[in-house]
Amino acid sequence: MKILVINGVNLNLTGKRERSVYGSQTLEEINEKISAYAKARGIETAFYQSNIEGELVNKLHEAFLNKSFDGILLNAGAFTHYSYALRDAIAAIDIPVVEVHISNVHAREEFRKNSVLSEVCAGTVFGFGVGSYIAAIEGLKFRAEQ
């Protein structure tokens, strides 16, 4: 199994911004934990981050067209709440995508409670820090074994 982890807007500043919300681990440290966890279970991972909506769309298209991944974990950041372009890109591909968030979006500002992506994702995991990514991996693995 091979999983692509896509992190969107502002996640490159994880560990440096709003530590009370996102924690003190950098995105690189989070990616290392995800990679180690997956590797121990025989799962390959690849990572991508961009602050540009179109680049995230392109990465989803590329994964689909190249048939290079069995699943995708997507933390779109604030794009989650309004990016119909990302929503349509997820709907257009046949790779299961799990929406992931580090924080509990339902315990935050009202606008964060709405996701335009959830409807077209295989699942959503939020509120567990790096554990959200780990739970999403397990969900994709379970789904693939069915």
XYZ file of N, CA and C in Angstrom:
438
model
N 0.855 -1.186 0.000
C 0.000 0.000 0.000
C 0.892 1.238 0.000
N 0.479 2.238 -0.767
C 1.223 3.498 -0.829
C 0.241 4.649 -0.619
N 0.589 5.530 0.306
C -0.284 6.647 0.684
C 0.435 7.972 0.456
N -0.293 8.904 -0.150
C 0.186 10.274 -0.338
C -0.427 11.146 0.749
N 0.417 11.882 1.445
C -0.032 12.818 2.474
C 0.128 14.223 1.918
N -1.006 14.900 1.760
C -1.001 16.259 1.218
C -1.398 17.231 2.328
N -0.555 18.216 2.557
C -0.847 19.277 3.516
C -0.957 20.590 2.775
N -1.996 21.337 3.103
C -2.293 22.564 2.397
C -1.825 23.823 3.084
N -2.608 24.836 2.872
C -2.291 26.208 3.218
C -1.916 26.393 4.696
N -0.805 27.055 4.921
C -0.250 27.429 6.229
C 0.294 26.271 7.052
N 0.158 25.054 6.573
C 0.649 23.923 7.366
C 2.170 23.843 7.375
N 2.821 24.529 6.467
C 4.278 24.628 6.516
C 4.750 25.356 7.768
N 3.868 26.113 8.410
C 4.221 26.850 9.638
C 3.846 26.092 10.911
N 3.384 24.856 10.751
C 3.019 24.055 11.923
C 4.219 23.935 12.854
N 3.952 24.093 14.145
C 5.013 24.080 15.153
C 5.567 25.458 15.430
N 5.261 26.407 14.561
C 5.742 27.773 14.711
C 4.594 28.744 14.953
N 3.380 28.373 14.562
C 2.217 29.259 14.679
C 1.158 28.610 15.555
N 0.458 29.409 16.276
C -0.681 28.962 17.083
C -0.432 27.600 17.744
N 0.630 27.539 18.518
C 1.029 26.279 19.150
C -0.048 25.705 20.062
N -0.872 26.568 20.633
C -1.958 26.072 21.493
C -2.998 25.301 20.689
N -3.053 25.536 19.397
C -4.004 24.846 18.523
C -3.325 23.686 17.794
N -2.141 23.923 17.240
C -1.498 22.960 16.349
C -0.316 22.227 16.970
N 0.061 22.571 18.187
C 1.178 21.906 18.838
C 2.517 22.494 18.452
N 3.574 21.912 18.991
C 4.918 22.439 18.778
C 5.733 21.629 17.767
N 5.188 20.522 17.296
C 5.904 19.725 16.300
C 5.836 20.417 14.937
N 6.961 20.444 14.256
C 6.980 21.013 12.903
C 6.335 20.027 11.933
N 6.018 20.499 10.754
C 5.452 19.616 9.741
C 6.442 18.506 9.395
N 7.712 18.829 9.362
C 8.729 17.817 9.073
C 8.722 16.729 10.149
N 8.606 17.129 11.409
C 8.556 16.148 12.503
C 7.287 15.300 12.431
N 6.190 15.929 12.088
C 4.929 15.186 11.921
C 5.075 14.189 10.781
N 5.633 14.623 9.671
C 5.826 13.722 8.533
C 6.728 12.543 8.892
N 7.762 12.798 9.688
C 8.654 11.714 10.125
C 7.896 10.692 10.960
N 7.026 11.147 11.847
C 6.233 10.226 12.681
C 5.265 9.418 11.821
N 4.626 10.079 10.886
C 3.709 9.388 9.984
C 4.472 8.331 9.186
N 5.605 8.715 8.638
C 6.421 7.813 7.829
C 6.864 6.597 8.635
N 7.350 6.818 9.842
C 7.810 5.710 10.693
C 6.658 4.771 11.041
N 5.522 5.337 11.388
C 4.351 4.521 11.720
C 3.944 3.665 10.518
N 3.845 4.293 9.365
C 3.433 3.586 8.154
C 4.448 2.515 7.764
N 5.716 2.861 7.794
C 6.774 1.926 7.405
C 6.743 0.670 8.263
N 6.490 0.837 9.558
C 6.415 -0.307 10.476
C 5.259 -1.238 10.121
N 4.325 -0.755 9.330
C 3.162 -1.548 8.917
C 3.203 -1.902 7.432
N 4.373 -1.708 6.827
C 4.549 -2.075 5.431
C 3.885 -1.129 4.447
N 3.648 0.102 4.866
C 2.987 1.100 4.026
C 4.007 2.157 3.617
N 4.064 2.447 2.335
C 4.932 3.503 1.823
C 4.196 4.836 1.905
N 4.935 5.903 2.158
C 4.331 7.233 2.199
C 5.139 8.197 1.341
N 4.430 9.174 0.832
C 5.038 10.303 0.136
C 4.341 11.552 0.668
N 5.041 12.669 0.670
C 4.519 13.893 1.285
C 4.591 15.058 0.311
N 3.588 15.926 0.428
C 3.526 17.113 -0.408
C 2.843 18.218 0.395
N 3.352 19.434 0.266
C 2.734 20.592 0.918
C 2.777 21.758 -0.036
N 1.657 22.498 -0.085
C 1.619 23.728 -0.863
C 0.610 24.686 -0.246
N 0.900 25.961 -0.384
C -0.027 27.008 0.034
C -0.902 27.467 -1.125
N -0.730 26.843 -2.271
C -1.420 27.272 -3.487
C -2.487 26.246 -3.869
N -3.724 26.692 -3.893
C -4.864 25.820 -4.149
C -4.706 25.018 -5.443
N -4.331 25.661 -6.520
C -4.190 24.988 -7.808
C -3.126 23.901 -7.793
N -2.063 24.110 -7.032
C -1.022 23.086 -6.924
C -1.547 21.850 -6.197
N -2.418 22.058 -5.211
C -3.027 20.923 -4.509
C -3.937 20.147 -5.461
N -4.700 20.866 -6.255
C -5.555 20.237 -7.268
C -4.687 19.447 -8.246
N -3.615 20.051 -8.709
C -2.716 19.369 -9.645
C -2.139 18.093 -9.040
N -1.805 18.120 -7.756
C -1.235 16.937 -7.101
C -2.262 15.814 -7.031
N -3.518 16.144 -6.750
C -4.581 15.135 -6.750
C -4.745 14.541 -8.155
N -4.754 15.391 -9.175
C -4.867 14.915 -10.559
C -3.689 14.006 -10.909
N -2.493 14.438 -10.547
C -1.280 13.667 -10.843
C -1.342 12.283 -10.201
N -1.768 12.223 -8.943
C -1.877 10.936 -8.242
C -2.853 10.018 -8.964
N -3.947 10.575 -9.429
C -4.961 9.809 -10.154
C -4.446 9.346 -11.520
N -3.902 10.260 -12.276
C -3.463 9.934 -13.633
C -2.292 8.953 -13.653
N -1.412 9.051 -12.667
C -0.251 8.161 -12.593
C -0.554 6.849 -11.892
N -1.747 6.739 -11.292
C -2.140 5.523 -10.563
C -1.049 5.110 -9.570
N -0.488 6.101 -8.874
C 0.678 5.844 -8.035
C 0.386 5.682 -6.548
N -0.878 5.884 -6.133
C -1.203 5.788 -4.709
C -2.503 5.028 -4.498
N -2.560 4.334 -3.373
C -3.767 3.591 -2.991
C -4.701 4.438 -2.141
N -4.188 5.510 -1.581
C -4.994 6.396 -0.760
C -4.287 7.714 -0.536
N -5.067 8.710 -0.152
C -4.527 10.055 0.084
C -5.066 10.576 1.404
N -4.184 11.150 2.207
C -4.577 11.895 3.396
C -4.449 13.359 3.025
N -5.520 14.120 3.216
C -5.516 15.531 2.829
C -5.887 16.412 4.004
N -4.933 17.232 4.423
C -5.205 18.302 5.374
C -5.135 19.583 4.549
N -6.286 20.042 4.105
C -6.332 21.196 3.210
C -6.240 22.520 3.950
N -6.201 22.477 5.285
C -6.180 23.717 6.046
C -7.443 24.507 5.776
N -7.325 25.811 5.692
C -8.492 26.681 5.506
C -9.217 26.443 4.184
N -8.542 25.840 3.197
C -9.226 25.525 1.937
C -10.401 24.567 2.161
N -10.347 23.827 3.255
C -11.413 22.882 3.614
C -12.782 23.532 3.596
N -12.846 24.780 3.982
C -14.117 25.434 4.243
C -14.734 26.127 3.033
N -13.961 26.231 1.935
C -14.527 26.964 0.801
C -14.001 26.561 -0.569
N -13.104 25.592 -0.660
C -12.499 25.291 -1.953
C -13.316 24.261 -2.732
N -14.177 24.783 -3.595
C -14.934 23.892 -4.474
C -14.013 23.276 -5.518
N -12.911 23.921 -5.806
C -11.940 23.357 -6.743
C -11.340 22.070 -6.171
N -10.964 22.085 -4.895
C -10.451 20.867 -4.263
C -11.544 19.810 -4.158
N -12.746 20.240 -3.806
C -13.875 19.309 -3.708
C -14.083 18.587 -5.031
N -14.109 19.344 -6.121
C -14.332 18.755 -7.429
C -13.174 17.839 -7.847
N -11.959 18.199 -7.465
C -10.797 17.357 -7.785
C -10.888 16.022 -7.051
N -11.309 16.052 -5.793
C -11.468 14.810 -5.024
C -12.567 13.955 -5.650
N -13.676 14.587 -6.010
C -14.792 13.859 -6.611
C -14.402 13.250 -7.961
N -13.457 13.851 -8.653
C -13.074 13.411 -9.993
C -12.145 12.203 -9.996
N -11.527 11.907 -8.870
C -10.546 10.816 -8.849
C -11.121 9.591 -8.144
N -10.544 8.434 -8.449
C -11.031 7.202 -7.837
C -10.102 6.667 -6.739
N -9.302 7.532 -6.178
C -8.446 7.177 -5.049
C -9.155 7.653 -3.794
N -9.303 6.788 -2.771
C -9.953 7.257 -1.550
C -9.119 8.341 -0.858
N -9.795 9.432 -0.511
C -9.168 10.562 0.164
C -9.781 10.687 1.546
N -8.919 10.791 2.562
C -9.390 11.021 3.922
C -9.031 12.451 4.304
N -10.034 13.199 4.718
C -9.839 14.569 5.201
C -9.280 14.491 6.621
N -8.185 15.190 6.851
C -7.492 15.144 8.146
C -7.307 16.559 8.674
N -7.493 16.706 9.989
C -7.204 17.976 10.656
C -6.511 17.696 11.985
N -5.518 18.484 12.296
C -4.782 18.352 13.548
C -5.660 18.746 14.731
N -6.383 19.841 14.586
C -7.215 20.350 15.677
C -8.642 19.820 15.574
N -9.390 19.986 16.641
C -10.813 19.650 16.634
C -11.547 20.834 16.029
N -11.864 20.738 14.755
C -12.466 21.859 14.044
C -13.842 22.235 14.604
N -14.501 21.300 15.256
C -15.828 21.585 15.821
C -15.753 22.294 17.173
N -14.570 22.432 17.715
C -14.379 23.148 18.974
C -13.753 24.522 18.735
N -13.757 24.944 17.484
C -13.129 26.210 17.113
C -14.163 27.172 16.549
N -13.732 28.120 15.755
C -14.624 29.125 15.183
C -15.735 28.456 14.378
N -16.866 29.137 14.316
C -18.048 28.581 13.653
C -17.773 28.195 12.195
N -17.037 29.021 11.457
C -16.806 28.730 10.040
C -16.018 27.445 9.838
N -15.229 27.029 10.827
C -14.421 25.819 10.685
C -15.247 24.543 10.801
N -16.470 24.667 11.257
C -17.339 23.495 11.419
C -17.892 23.019 10.088
N -17.755 23.822 9.045
C -18.262 23.465 7.730
C -17.112 23.048 6.815
N -17.243 21.869 6.225
C -16.268 21.395 5.244
C -16.986 21.137 3.937
N -16.473 21.723 2.863
C -17.037 21.428 1.552
C -16.396 20.162 0.967
N -15.407 19.603 1.672
C -14.700 18.427 1.192
C -15.267 17.112 1.726
N -15.796 17.129 2.941
C -16.206 15.896 3.620
C -17.120 15.018 2.790
N -18.035 15.632 2.096
C -19.032 14.894 1.320
C -18.415 13.990 0.256
N -17.256 14.355 -0.266
C -16.631 13.569 -1.323
C -15.411 12.778 -0.835
N -15.158 12.814 0.468
C -14.040 12.069 1.045
C -14.513 10.725 1.591
N -13.586 9.789 1.667
C -13.885 8.467 2.219
C -14.157 8.549 3.715
N -13.570 9.532 4.386
C -13.743 9.718 5.818
C -13.080 11.002 6.260
N -13.304 11.329 7.521
C -12.719 12.528 8.112
C -12.225 12.192 9.511
N -11.011 12.634 9.827
C -10.444 12.433 11.159
C -9.889 13.771 11.628
N -10.270 14.180 12.837
C -9.773 15.462 13.341
C -9.681 15.452 14.855
N -8.819 16.342 15.367
C -8.744 16.585 16.798
C -7.694 15.807 17.559
N -6.884 14.991 16.893
C -5.920 14.151 17.597
C -4.471 14.491 17.282
N -4.223 15.688 16.791
C -2.854 16.049 16.436
C -2.331 15.118 15.359
N -1.079 14.676 15.512
C -0.503 13.741 14.546
C -1.300 12.437 14.524
N -1.981 12.124 15.616
C -2.816 10.930 15.684
C -3.942 10.932 14.668
N -4.355 12.110 14.211
C -5.376 12.174 13.166
C -4.867 11.523 11.879
N -3.608 11.773 11.548
C -3.015 11.159 10.362
C -2.890 9.647 10.547
N -2.496 9.240 11.750
C -2.332 7.813 12.051
C -3.673 7.090 11.938
N -4.712 7.670 12.513
C -6.047 7.072 12.433
C -6.523 6.994 10.984
N -6.203 8.012 10.192
C -6.586 8.011 8.786
C -5.867 6.900 8.020
N -4.604 6.666 8.335
C -3.866 5.552 7.721
C -4.557 4.240 8.039
N -4.898 4.048 9.294
C -5.585 2.819 9.698
C -6.927 2.668 8.996
N -7.643 3.762 8.827
C -8.904 3.718 8.115
C -8.726 3.298 6.664
N -7.725 3.863 6.007
C -7.464 3.487 4.606
C -7.026 2.027 4.500
N -6.193 1.598 5.441
C -5.722 0.208 5.441
C -6.905 -0.738 5.628
N -7.759 -0.446 6.580
C -8.941 -1.272 6.830
C -9.830 -1.325 5.596
N -10.044 -0.180 5.004
C -10.888 -0.101 3.803
C -10.311 -0.936 2.661
N -9.003 -0.887 2.483
C -8.352 -1.634 1.398
C -8.435 -3.144 1.622
N -8.499 -3.555 2.862
C -8.556 -4.988 3.194
C -9.949 -5.571 3.078
N -10.958 -4.741 2.907
C -12.347 -5.230 2.814
C -12.676 -5.788 1.468
